[in-house]
GROMACS .gro file of C-alpha atoms in nm:
model
  483
    1UNK     CA    1  -4.383   0.964  -3.994
    2UNK     CA    2  -4.591   1.180  -4.229
    3UNK     CA    3  -4.700   1.403  -3.943
    4UNK     CA    4  -4.349   1.439  -3.835
    5UNK     CA    5  -4.233   1.543  -4.173
    6UNK     CA    6  -4.514   1.788  -4.192
    7UNK     CA    7  -4.407   1.939  -3.858
    8UNK     CA    8  -4.054   1.964  -3.994
    9UNK     CA    9  -4.180   2.136  -4.303
   10UNK     CA   10  -4.381   2.380  -4.092
   11UNK     CA   11  -4.081   2.453  -3.877
   12UNK     CA   12  -3.861   2.508  -4.186
   13UNK     CA   13  -4.121   2.737  -4.332
   14UNK     CA   14  -4.138   2.941  -4.009
   15UNK     CA   15  -3.758   2.961  -3.986
   16UNK     CA   16  -3.735   3.069  -4.362
   17UNK     CA   17  -4.012   3.336  -4.305
   18UNK     CA   18  -3.848   3.461  -3.994
   19UNK     CA   19  -3.511   3.491  -4.170
   20UNK     CA   20  -3.662   3.673  -4.467
   21UNK     CA   21  -3.852   3.926  -4.231
   22UNK     CA   22  -3.535   3.973  -4.022
   23UNK     CA   23  -3.328   4.036  -4.332
   24UNK     CA   24  -3.569   4.290  -4.461
   25UNK     CA   25  -3.615   4.475  -4.134
   26UNK     CA   26  -3.250   4.469  -4.034
   27UNK     CA   27  -3.158   4.582  -4.387
   28UNK     CA   28  -3.395   4.877  -4.347
   29UNK     CA   29  -3.234   4.961  -4.012
   30UNK     CA   30  -2.894   4.949  -4.172
   31UNK     CA   31  -2.985   5.180  -4.455
   32UNK     CA   32  -3.204   5.426  -4.268
   33UNK     CA   33  -3.030   5.491  -3.930
   34UNK     CA   34  -2.760   5.755  -3.921
   35UNK     CA   35  -2.628   5.651  -3.579
   36UNK     CA   36  -2.434   5.318  -3.575
   37UNK     CA   37  -2.535   5.249  -3.220
   38UNK     CA   38  -2.901   5.278  -3.312
   39UNK     CA   39  -2.847   5.063  -3.626
   40UNK     CA   40  -2.665   4.791  -3.430
   41UNK     CA   41  -2.937   4.794  -3.169
   42UNK     CA   42  -3.226   4.746  -3.404
   43UNK     CA   43  -3.034   4.487  -3.615
   44UNK     CA   44  -2.977   4.287  -3.290
   45UNK     CA   45  -3.339   4.315  -3.197
   46UNK     CA   46  -3.461   4.199  -3.535
   47UNK     CA   47  -3.237   3.894  -3.525
   48UNK     CA   48  -3.252   3.799  -3.160
   49UNK     CA   49  -3.628   3.807  -3.119
   50UNK     CA   50  -3.797   3.602  -3.392
   51UNK     CA   51  -4.096   3.788  -3.534
   52UNK     CA   52  -4.129   3.996  -3.208
   53UNK     CA   53  -3.816   4.187  -3.295
   54UNK     CA   54  -3.910   4.287  -3.650
   55UNK     CA   55  -4.263   4.382  -3.517
   56UNK     CA   56  -4.105   4.614  -3.249
   57UNK     CA   57  -3.895   4.775  -3.525
   58UNK     CA   58  -4.196   4.824  -3.740
   59UNK     CA   59  -4.391   5.006  -3.465
   60UNK     CA   60  -4.106   5.180  -3.283
   61UNK     CA   61  -3.801   5.189  -3.499
   62UNK     CA   62  -3.918   5.351  -3.825
   63UNK     CA   63  -3.912   5.729  -3.833
   64UNK     CA   64  -4.233   5.798  -4.019
   65UNK     CA   65  -4.235   6.164  -3.913
   66UNK     CA   66  -3.921   6.238  -4.122
   67UNK     CA   67  -4.084   6.085  -4.425
   68UNK     CA   68  -4.405   6.273  -4.356
   69UNK     CA   69  -4.216   6.598  -4.332
   70UNK     CA   70  -4.045   6.540  -4.661
   71UNK     CA   71  -4.383   6.464  -4.824
   72UNK     CA   72  -4.519   6.791  -4.695
   73UNK     CA   73  -4.221   6.967  -4.847
   74UNK     CA   74  -4.145   7.187  -4.554
   75UNK     CA   75  -3.906   7.459  -4.659
   76UNK     CA   76  -3.853   7.300  -4.998
   77UNK     CA   77  -3.711   7.601  -5.164
   78UNK     CA   78  -4.008   7.819  -5.063
   79UNK     CA   79  -3.994   8.139  -4.864
   80UNK     CA   80  -4.060   8.085  -4.500
   81UNK     CA   81  -4.361   8.233  -4.331
   82UNK     CA   82  -4.158   8.520  -4.180
   83UNK     CA   83  -3.973   8.601  -4.508
   84UNK     CA   84  -4.289   8.591  -4.717
   85UNK     CA   85  -4.465   8.838  -4.493
   86UNK     CA   86  -4.191   9.093  -4.419
   87UNK     CA   87  -3.896   9.036  -4.642
   88UNK     CA   88  -3.782   9.403  -4.648
   89UNK     CA   89  -3.803   9.447  -4.277
   90UNK     CA   90  -3.604   9.132  -4.224
   91UNK     CA   91  -3.321   9.221  -4.457
   92UNK     CA   92  -3.305   9.570  -4.306
   93UNK     CA   93  -3.293   9.455  -3.944
   94UNK     CA   94  -3.044   9.185  -4.015
   95UNK     CA   95  -2.808   9.411  -4.199
   96UNK     CA   96  -2.820   9.718  -3.964
   97UNK     CA   97  -2.907   9.603  -3.611
   98UNK     CA   98  -2.802   9.246  -3.577
   99UNK     CA   99  -2.450   9.232  -3.706
  100UNK     CA  100  -2.354   9.546  -3.498
  101UNK     CA  101  -2.421   9.367  -3.177
  102UNK     CA  102  -2.246   9.036  -3.243
  103UNK     CA  103  -1.887   9.005  -3.116
  104UNK     CA  104  -1.636   8.886  -3.374
  105UNK     CA  105  -1.565   8.568  -3.178
  106UNK     CA  106  -1.931   8.466  -3.222
  107UNK     CA  107  -1.959   8.537  -3.597
  108UNK     CA  108  -1.893   8.169  -3.673
  109UNK     CA  109  -2.197   8.083  -3.451
  110UNK     CA  110  -2.405   8.309  -3.678
  111UNK     CA  111  -2.288   8.128  -3.992
  112UNK     CA  112  -2.357   7.784  -3.831
  113UNK     CA  113  -2.719   7.893  -3.745
  114UNK     CA  114  -2.757   8.047  -4.092
  115UNK     CA  115  -2.671   7.716  -4.255
  116UNK     CA  116  -2.871   7.504  -4.017
  117UNK     CA  117  -3.191   7.698  -4.005
  118UNK     CA  118  -3.234   7.901  -4.330
  119UNK     CA  119  -3.387   8.167  -4.107
  120UNK     CA  120  -3.272   8.530  -4.081
  121UNK     CA  121  -3.117   8.669  -3.763
  122UNK     CA  122  -3.361   8.950  -3.662
  123UNK     CA  123  -3.296   9.265  -3.467
  124UNK     CA  124  -3.572   9.457  -3.299
  125UNK     CA  125  -3.692   9.241  -3.011
  126UNK     CA  126  -3.751   9.267  -2.637
  127UNK     CA  127  -3.757   8.978  -2.387
  128UNK     CA  128  -3.913   8.982  -2.037
  129UNK     CA  129  -3.830   8.689  -1.804
  130UNK     CA  130  -4.113   8.548  -1.594
  131UNK     CA  131  -4.048   8.331  -1.297
  132UNK     CA  132  -4.277   8.034  -1.255
  133UNK     CA  133  -4.653   8.020  -1.312
  134UNK     CA  134  -4.711   8.298  -1.060
  135UNK     CA  135  -4.560   8.551  -1.302
  136UNK     CA  136  -4.620   8.385  -1.640
  137UNK     CA  137  -4.982   8.265  -1.624
  138UNK     CA  138  -5.143   8.611  -1.540
  139UNK     CA  139  -4.976   8.774  -1.833
  140UNK     CA  140  -5.053   8.484  -2.070
  141UNK     CA  141  -5.418   8.482  -1.960
  142UNK     CA  142  -5.436   8.855  -2.001
  143UNK     CA  143  -5.291   8.837  -2.349
  144UNK     CA  144  -5.557   8.588  -2.453
  145UNK     CA  145  -5.824   8.809  -2.304
  146UNK     CA  146  -5.703   9.108  -2.510
  147UNK     CA  147  -5.663   8.914  -2.834
  148UNK     CA  148  -5.852   9.057  -3.136
  149UNK     CA  149  -5.732   8.843  -3.424
  150UNK     CA  150  -5.526   8.520  -3.362
  151UNK     CA  151  -5.424   8.306  -3.069
  152UNK     CA  152  -5.189   8.008  -3.122
  153UNK     CA  153  -5.106   7.790  -2.825
  154UNK     CA  154  -4.882   7.486  -2.822
  155UNK     CA  155  -4.794   7.297  -2.504
  156UNK     CA  156  -4.645   6.952  -2.428
  157UNK     CA  157  -4.846   6.925  -2.097
  158UNK     CA  158  -5.189   7.083  -2.060
  159UNK     CA  159  -5.342   6.974  -1.724
  160UNK     CA  160  -5.714   7.004  -1.683
  161UNK     CA  161  -5.669   7.133  -1.329
  162UNK     CA  162  -5.756   7.471  -1.194
  163UNK     CA  163  -5.492   7.656  -1.404
  164UNK     CA  164  -5.568   7.448  -1.708
  165UNK     CA  165  -5.938   7.528  -1.686
  166UNK     CA  166  -5.857   7.896  -1.661
  167UNK     CA  167  -5.681   7.869  -1.992
  168UNK     CA  168  -5.970   7.661  -2.145
  169UNK     CA  169  -6.217   7.930  -2.037
  170UNK     CA  170  -5.999   8.217  -2.178
  171UNK     CA  171  -5.949   8.036  -2.511
  172UNK     CA  172  -6.315   7.945  -2.543
  173UNK     CA  173  -6.405   8.309  -2.475
  174UNK     CA  174  -6.173   8.429  -2.739
  175UNK     CA  175  -6.309   8.180  -2.996
  176UNK     CA  176  -6.663   8.302  -2.912
  177UNK     CA  177  -6.586   8.666  -2.971
  178UNK     CA  178  -6.443   8.587  -3.319
  179UNK     CA  179  -6.069   8.543  -3.253
  180UNK     CA  180  -5.906   8.273  -3.467
  181UNK     CA  181  -5.780   8.023  -3.198
  182UNK     CA  182  -5.570   7.713  -3.268
  183UNK     CA  183  -5.441   7.488  -2.987
  184UNK     CA  184  -5.180   7.213  -3.052
  185UNK     CA  185  -5.117   6.947  -2.778
  186UNK     CA  186  -4.887   6.663  -2.779
  187UNK     CA  187  -5.063   6.328  -2.822
  188UNK     CA  188  -4.871   6.166  -2.537
  189UNK     CA  189  -4.816   6.470  -2.313
  190UNK     CA  190  -5.178   6.552  -2.292
  191UNK     CA  191  -5.249   6.214  -2.136
  192UNK     CA  192  -5.044   6.291  -1.818
  193UNK     CA  193  -5.360   6.435  -1.669
  194UNK     CA  194  -5.724   6.327  -1.677
  195UNK     CA  195  -5.954   6.442  -1.824
  196UNK     CA  196  -5.747   6.524  -2.127
  197UNK     CA  197  -5.761   6.891  -2.214
  198UNK     CA  198  -5.831   6.830  -2.587
  199UNK     CA  199  -6.172   6.690  -2.513
  200UNK     CA  200  -6.260   6.986  -2.288
  201UNK     CA  201  -6.146   7.227  -2.549
  202UNK     CA  202  -6.345   7.061  -2.826
  203UNK     CA  203  -6.662   7.074  -2.610
  204UNK     CA  204  -6.608   7.446  -2.579
  205UNK     CA  205  -6.570   7.484  -2.959
  206UNK     CA  206  -6.193   7.550  -2.963
  207UNK     CA  207  -6.006   7.400  -3.262
  208UNK     CA  208  -5.753   7.164  -3.126
  209UNK     CA  209  -5.508   6.914  -3.277
  210UNK     CA  210  -5.301   6.643  -3.121
  211UNK     CA  211  -4.944   6.599  -3.246
  212UNK     CA  212  -4.859   6.240  -3.335
  213UNK     CA  213  -5.116   6.064  -3.102
  214UNK     CA  214  -5.075   5.691  -3.051
  215UNK     CA  215  -5.299   5.485  -3.270
  216UNK     CA  216  -5.311   5.133  -3.413
  217UNK     CA  217  -5.453   5.198  -3.756
  218UNK     CA  218  -5.251   5.336  -3.922
  219UNK     CA  219  -4.982   5.230  -3.679
  220UNK     CA  220  -4.834   5.523  -3.484
  221UNK     CA  221  -4.687   5.426  -3.147
  222UNK     CA  222  -4.386   5.663  -3.134
  223UNK     CA  223  -4.350   5.710  -2.760
  224UNK     CA  224  -4.028   5.908  -2.800
  225UNK     CA  225  -4.106   6.136  -3.099
  226UNK     CA  226  -4.292   6.408  -2.903
  227UNK     CA  227  -4.364   6.773  -2.964
  228UNK     CA  228  -4.202   6.934  -2.663
  229UNK     CA  229  -4.240   7.296  -2.785
  230UNK     CA  230  -4.423   7.556  -2.568
  231UNK     CA  231  -4.569   7.870  -2.740
  232UNK     CA  232  -4.836   8.119  -2.687
  233UNK     CA  233  -4.859   8.364  -2.979
  234UNK     CA  234  -5.118   8.645  -2.981
  235UNK     CA  235  -5.202   8.891  -3.257
  236UNK     CA  236  -4.843   8.926  -3.372
  237UNK     CA  237  -4.787   9.152  -3.066
  238UNK     CA  238  -4.669   8.918  -2.798
  239UNK     CA  239  -4.548   8.560  -2.758
  240UNK     CA  240  -4.454   8.341  -2.461
  241UNK     CA  241  -4.205   8.061  -2.483
  242UNK     CA  242  -3.964   7.880  -2.255
  243UNK     CA  243  -3.996   7.575  -2.039
  244UNK     CA  244  -4.334   7.617  -1.861
  245UNK     CA  245  -4.633   7.394  -1.948
  246UNK     CA  246  -4.994   7.464  -1.857
  247UNK     CA  247  -5.093   7.346  -1.507
  248UNK     CA  248  -5.084   7.394  -1.139
  249UNK     CA  249  -4.749   7.221  -1.124
  250UNK     CA  250  -4.573   7.546  -1.208
  251UNK     CA  251  -4.737   7.743  -0.917
  252UNK     CA  252  -4.434   7.697  -0.692
  253UNK     CA  253  -4.544   7.927  -0.407
  254UNK     CA  254  -4.846   7.697  -0.327
  255UNK     CA  255  -4.625   7.384  -0.282
  256UNK     CA  256  -4.258   7.440  -0.316
  257UNK     CA  257  -4.168   7.082  -0.220
  258UNK     CA  258  -4.362   6.926  -0.506
  259UNK     CA  259  -4.406   7.183  -0.777
  260UNK     CA  260  -4.170   7.278  -1.061
  261UNK     CA  261  -3.966   7.593  -1.076
  262UNK     CA  262  -3.911   7.724  -1.428
  263UNK     CA  263  -3.866   8.049  -1.633
  264UNK     CA  264  -4.089   8.161  -1.920
  265UNK     CA  265  -4.022   8.469  -2.148
  266UNK     CA  266  -4.247   8.733  -2.296
  267UNK     CA  267  -4.117   8.829  -2.640
  268UNK     CA  268  -4.210   9.117  -2.859
  269UNK     CA  269  -4.072   9.216  -3.198
  270UNK     CA  270  -3.969   9.078  -3.527
  271UNK     CA  271  -3.885   8.730  -3.418
  272UNK     CA  272  -4.255   8.661  -3.366
  273UNK     CA  273  -4.268   8.595  -3.731
  274UNK     CA  274  -4.040   8.292  -3.693
  275UNK     CA  275  -4.242   8.172  -3.383
  276UNK     CA  276  -4.547   8.174  -3.596
  277UNK     CA  277  -4.370   7.979  -3.873
  278UNK     CA  278  -4.288   7.708  -3.631
  279UNK     CA  279  -4.649   7.677  -3.510
  280UNK     CA  280  -4.787   7.683  -3.862
  281UNK     CA  281  -4.565   7.386  -3.961
  282UNK     CA  282  -4.651   7.185  -3.654
  283UNK     CA  283  -5.019   7.264  -3.694
  284UNK     CA  284  -5.007   7.146  -4.064
  285UNK     CA  285  -4.856   6.817  -3.950
  286UNK     CA  286  -5.098   6.752  -3.675
  287UNK     CA  287  -5.429   6.879  -3.832
  288UNK     CA  288  -5.361   6.875  -4.209
  289UNK     CA  289  -5.497   7.231  -4.227
  290UNK     CA  290  -5.288   7.489  -4.404
  291UNK     CA  291  -5.357   7.789  -4.187
  292UNK     CA  292  -5.157   8.096  -4.089
  293UNK     CA  293  -5.211   8.370  -3.835
  294UNK     CA  294  -5.284   8.698  -4.006
  295UNK     CA  295  -5.103   8.974  -3.827
  296UNK     CA  296  -4.835   9.227  -3.906
  297UNK     CA  297  -4.524   9.212  -3.668
  298UNK     CA  298  -4.337   9.516  -3.598
  299UNK     CA  299  -3.980   9.565  -3.456
  300UNK     CA  300  -3.969   9.631  -3.082
  301UNK     CA  301  -3.637   9.664  -2.884
  302UNK     CA  302  -3.276   9.598  -2.937
  303UNK     CA  303  -3.231   9.224  -2.889
  304UNK     CA  304  -3.117   9.019  -3.185
  305UNK     CA  305  -3.294   8.686  -3.207
  306UNK     CA  306  -3.352   8.382  -3.422
  307UNK     CA  307  -3.578   8.075  -3.376
  308UNK     CA  308  -3.404   7.736  -3.379
  309UNK     CA  309  -3.623   7.435  -3.426
  310UNK     CA  310  -3.512   7.074  -3.383
  311UNK     CA  311  -3.674   6.742  -3.445
  312UNK     CA  312  -3.637   6.393  -3.592
  313UNK     CA  313  -3.732   6.514  -3.941
  314UNK     CA  314  -3.548   6.776  -4.158
  315UNK     CA  315  -3.412   6.963  -3.845
  316UNK     CA  316  -3.248   6.663  -3.689
  317UNK     CA  317  -2.935   6.762  -3.486
  318UNK     CA  318  -2.973   7.130  -3.550
  319UNK     CA  319  -2.966   7.230  -3.188
  320UNK     CA  320  -2.685   6.983  -3.102
  321UNK     CA  321  -2.471   7.121  -3.387
  322UNK     CA  322  -2.541   7.486  -3.290
  323UNK     CA  323  -2.470   7.428  -2.921
  324UNK     CA  324  -2.136   7.256  -3.012
  325UNK     CA  325  -2.051   7.554  -3.235
  326UNK     CA  326  -2.130   7.806  -2.958
  327UNK     CA  327  -1.930   7.613  -2.699
  328UNK     CA  328  -1.628   7.588  -2.941
  329UNK     CA  329  -1.652   7.968  -2.989
  330UNK     CA  330  -1.643   8.048  -2.621
  331UNK     CA  331  -1.345   8.252  -2.493
  332UNK     CA  332  -1.431   8.297  -2.124
  333UNK     CA  333  -1.726   8.107  -1.996
  334UNK     CA  334  -2.011   7.861  -2.077
  335UNK     CA  335  -2.301   7.838  -1.830
  336UNK     CA  336  -2.575   7.577  -1.862
  337UNK     CA  337  -2.889   7.523  -1.654
  338UNK     CA  338  -3.101   7.221  -1.738
  339UNK     CA  339  -3.303   6.961  -1.555
  340UNK     CA  340  -3.185   6.670  -1.763
  341UNK     CA  341  -2.812   6.651  -1.850
  342UNK     CA  342  -2.688   6.344  -2.045
  343UNK     CA  343  -2.513   6.519  -2.343
  344UNK     CA  344  -2.438   6.342  -2.669
  345UNK     CA  345  -2.070   6.241  -2.699
  346UNK     CA  346  -1.986   6.523  -2.947
  347UNK     CA  347  -2.144   6.787  -2.724
  348UNK     CA  348  -1.970   6.641  -2.416
  349UNK     CA  349  -1.641   6.654  -2.600
  350UNK     CA  350  -1.688   7.023  -2.688
  351UNK     CA  351  -1.750   7.104  -2.324
  352UNK     CA  352  -1.437   6.911  -2.218
  353UNK     CA  353  -1.232   7.082  -2.497
  354UNK     CA  354  -1.352   7.426  -2.371
  355UNK     CA  355  -1.259   7.353  -2.017
  356UNK     CA  356  -0.917   7.223  -2.130
  357UNK     CA  357  -0.848   7.547  -2.313
  358UNK     CA  358  -0.930   7.760  -2.005
  359UNK     CA  359  -1.295   7.841  -2.053
  360UNK     CA  360  -1.490   7.821  -1.731
  361UNK     CA  361  -1.772   7.567  -1.805
  362UNK     CA  362  -2.055   7.548  -1.544
  363UNK     CA  363  -2.350   7.309  -1.540
  364UNK     CA  364  -2.632   7.361  -1.298
  365UNK     CA  365  -2.865   7.066  -1.222
  366UNK     CA  366  -3.148   7.002  -0.982
  367UNK     CA  367  -3.051   6.807  -0.664
  368UNK     CA  368  -3.377   6.621  -0.675
  369UNK     CA  369  -3.514   6.531  -1.021
  370UNK     CA  370  -3.863   6.425  -1.106
  371UNK     CA  371  -3.712   6.158  -1.326
  372UNK     CA  372  -3.463   5.971  -1.106
  373UNK     CA  373  -3.338   5.736  -1.372
  374UNK     CA  374  -3.227   6.031  -1.589
  375UNK     CA  375  -3.047   6.183  -1.289
  376UNK     CA  376  -2.878   5.845  -1.222
  377UNK     CA  377  -2.764   5.835  -1.581
  378UNK     CA  378  -2.643   6.187  -1.552
  379UNK     CA  379  -2.418   6.102  -1.261
  380UNK     CA  380  -2.236   5.845  -1.461
  381UNK     CA  381  -2.203   6.086  -1.766
  382UNK     CA  382  -2.053   6.354  -1.540
  383UNK     CA  383  -1.737   6.176  -1.449
  384UNK     CA  384  -1.535   6.238  -1.771
  385UNK     CA  385  -1.642   6.605  -1.761
  386UNK     CA  386  -1.541   6.650  -1.400
  387UNK     CA  387  -1.206   6.496  -1.466
  388UNK     CA  388  -1.135   6.761  -1.727
  389UNK     CA  389  -1.236   7.060  -1.526
  390UNK     CA  390  -1.602   7.117  -1.598
  391UNK     CA  391  -1.773   7.252  -1.287
  392UNK     CA  392  -2.114   7.099  -1.197
  393UNK     CA  393  -2.360   7.214  -0.927
  394UNK     CA  394  -2.681   7.085  -0.775
  395UNK     CA  395  -2.957   7.329  -0.695
  396UNK     CA  396  -3.181   7.273  -0.388
  397UNK     CA  397  -3.550   7.219  -0.418
  398UNK     CA  398  -3.792   7.305  -0.568
  399UNK     CA  399  -3.725   7.099  -0.881
  400UNK     CA  400  -3.555   7.330  -1.127
  401UNK     CA  401  -3.690   7.284  -1.476
  402UNK     CA  402  -3.504   7.596  -1.628
  403UNK     CA  403  -3.335   7.546  -1.965
  404UNK     CA  404  -3.079   7.826  -2.001
  405UNK     CA  405  -2.755   7.857  -2.200
  406UNK     CA  406  -2.507   8.155  -2.215
  407UNK     CA  407  -2.165   8.208  -2.378
  408UNK     CA  408  -1.929   8.489  -2.284
  409UNK     CA  409  -2.205   8.718  -2.158
  410UNK     CA  410  -2.311   8.792  -2.516
  411UNK     CA  411  -2.491   8.489  -2.658
  412UNK     CA  412  -2.782   8.298  -2.504
  413UNK     CA  413  -3.046   8.036  -2.575
  414UNK     CA  414  -3.383   7.986  -2.409
  415UNK     CA  415  -3.668   7.754  -2.498
  416UNK     CA  416  -3.783   7.399  -2.455
  417UNK     CA  417  -3.476   7.180  -2.515
  418UNK     CA  418  -3.276   6.993  -2.248
  419UNK     CA  419  -2.922   6.864  -2.271
  420UNK     CA  420  -3.002   6.501  -2.342
  421UNK     CA  421  -3.069   6.270  -2.628
  422UNK     CA  422  -3.447   6.288  -2.586
  423UNK     CA  423  -3.437   6.656  -2.660
  424UNK     CA  424  -3.153   6.675  -2.912
  425UNK     CA  425  -3.247   6.357  -3.106
  426UNK     CA  426  -3.595   6.235  -3.042
  427UNK     CA  427  -3.824   6.536  -2.956
  428UNK     CA  428  -3.947   6.827  -3.147
  429UNK     CA  429  -3.795   7.127  -2.973
  430UNK     CA  430  -3.783   7.503  -3.018
  431UNK     CA  431  -3.524   7.743  -2.872
  432UNK     CA  432  -3.461   8.110  -2.939
  433UNK     CA  433  -3.100   8.230  -2.967
  434UNK     CA  434  -3.037   8.581  -2.842
  435UNK     CA  435  -2.760   8.827  -2.891
  436UNK     CA  436  -2.816   9.101  -2.627
  437UNK     CA  437  -2.573   9.193  -2.347
  438UNK     CA  438  -2.855   9.337  -2.123
  439UNK     CA  439  -3.037   9.004  -2.140
  440UNK     CA  440  -2.727   8.816  -2.085
  441UNK     CA  441  -2.663   9.012  -1.767
  442UNK     CA  442  -2.990   8.904  -1.636
  443UNK     CA  443  -2.913   8.544  -1.712
  444UNK     CA  444  -2.565   8.574  -1.551
  445UNK     CA  445  -2.733   8.714  -1.239
  446UNK     CA  446  -2.963   8.407  -1.233
  447UNK     CA  447  -2.656   8.184  -1.262
  448UNK     CA  448  -2.475   8.379  -0.986
  449UNK     CA  449  -2.770   8.340  -0.756
  450UNK     CA  450  -2.790   7.971  -0.830
  451UNK     CA  451  -2.424   7.926  -0.762
  452UNK     CA  452  -2.457   8.088  -0.423
  453UNK     CA  453  -2.713   7.833  -0.303
  454UNK     CA  454  -2.595   7.522  -0.488
  455UNK     CA  455  -2.369   7.234  -0.386
  456UNK     CA  456  -2.079   7.129  -0.614
  457UNK     CA  457  -2.059   6.780  -0.747
  458UNK     CA  458  -1.717   6.640  -0.745
  459UNK     CA  459  -1.531   6.335  -0.841
  460UNK     CA  460  -1.489   6.256  -0.481
  461UNK     CA  461  -1.859   6.287  -0.394
  462UNK     CA  462  -1.943   6.050  -0.689
  463UNK     CA  463  -1.666   5.803  -0.586
  464UNK     CA  464  -1.792   5.790  -0.229
  465UNK     CA  465  -2.127   5.654  -0.337
  466UNK     CA  466  -2.169   5.283  -0.293
  467UNK     CA  467  -2.101   5.018  -0.562
  468UNK     CA  468  -2.469   4.946  -0.602
  469UNK     CA  469  -2.539   5.307  -0.674
  470UNK     CA  470  -2.269   5.337  -0.919
  471UNK     CA  471  -2.380   5.018  -1.109
  472UNK     CA  472  -2.741   5.153  -1.117
  473UNK     CA  473  -2.609   5.489  -1.263
  474UNK     CA  474  -2.411   5.298  -1.530
  475UNK     CA  475  -2.703   5.079  -1.627
  476UNK     CA  476  -2.930   5.382  -1.662
  477UNK     CA  477  -2.656   5.549  -1.871
  478UNK     CA  478  -2.665   5.262  -2.116
  479UNK     CA  479  -3.028   5.349  -2.187
  480UNK     CA  480  -2.964   5.721  -2.200
  481UNK     CA  481  -3.040   5.755  -2.571
  482UNK     CA  482  -3.397   5.661  -2.492
  483UNK     CA  483  -3.448   5.829  -2.153
   0.00000   0.00000   0.00000
């Protein structure tokens, strides 16, 4: 009898402890989550899985990056890197060049971005599109070879294959000749290829930092909170950004069936200040080093640009809000090209509203995706958009990784962000918004070419698929916030 009572006491103690832990963790989720679906999900996990649920929440549910960013005091009333270095140039370019090129219908988009970013809209830029690694890599390697002062490189994926080793050699050579080199790699993305590039770079004496790498002590297992930004910045003269990572996978001509087609962009001009600012903040987070590239940036060209950063810290939902504002301002057309399309409900609603008021809304997706479960979730998410007049197309292979957005032939965004929850809620992303009709004409030509070779997705084609396929799509869609 005594042993039995002791067992009951132990069971009661465990139940009481579990209840206390569950109340604390569920309460934390209730107070800290700003999405009711996320809050409900974590509350359920904490209560339905004794001890395991609260442990999962501790490791995966707490956004430590937002708290860390607040502790660092990023943009806490201080001048940004760009404004501190060239305040007079920025005010002059914004007042004279930028506003003159912006149609009245898009002025509200300017105000939204002003409020979201705190960054100036800068005139005096040029952009050169580069198709695939065949065009992008030679120019990027040449820029590193010519560098005299600073090289900043950030990449989500950095494969240690033939292309990756070319970049490692170029970065090491620049470091050896006295150039200040900094390389920032994502702590999860770098592990997609072995050996990891960070080890090879360190062996060559190149300063490298990993963004939010997984570790047990202190606990950091944020699989979803990744730095997806891509940037090469050289001497304040030229920068490269877009969707291309470092690796053979973007050399499409060598293996069109398996490799990844994408567009990168060479940028010159005043907006390089803001690109440097983004890298400086990420480098500080990853390395703890307060370092800035020392280079003067001059105006170069007529394009009006601004950097838009987004991430699960102080920039949360910036891109989503800005995209919604741009779609709501559209008068004639909205064109989107993205590999992953499961838009948040608010953005999906704006696309539907635009189509209902007579704007032609077009979405271009790859016919064959490297992440099939995202493609399946996308099929389910497309149905309400197709019902309201949104046009969706599938592009033939190779896998199209382009991330392009254009409104009314006057406003565009390029960069690293996709149209899904991973990009717009979980990842650290960086886009560049552009007001330039010549650049918009180039993008429209790209969309026209894609339209000529693409196959439309219709409600009928989705309905003709079997019940098993539609159930699979719906189940994947349920998990779309985490895909």
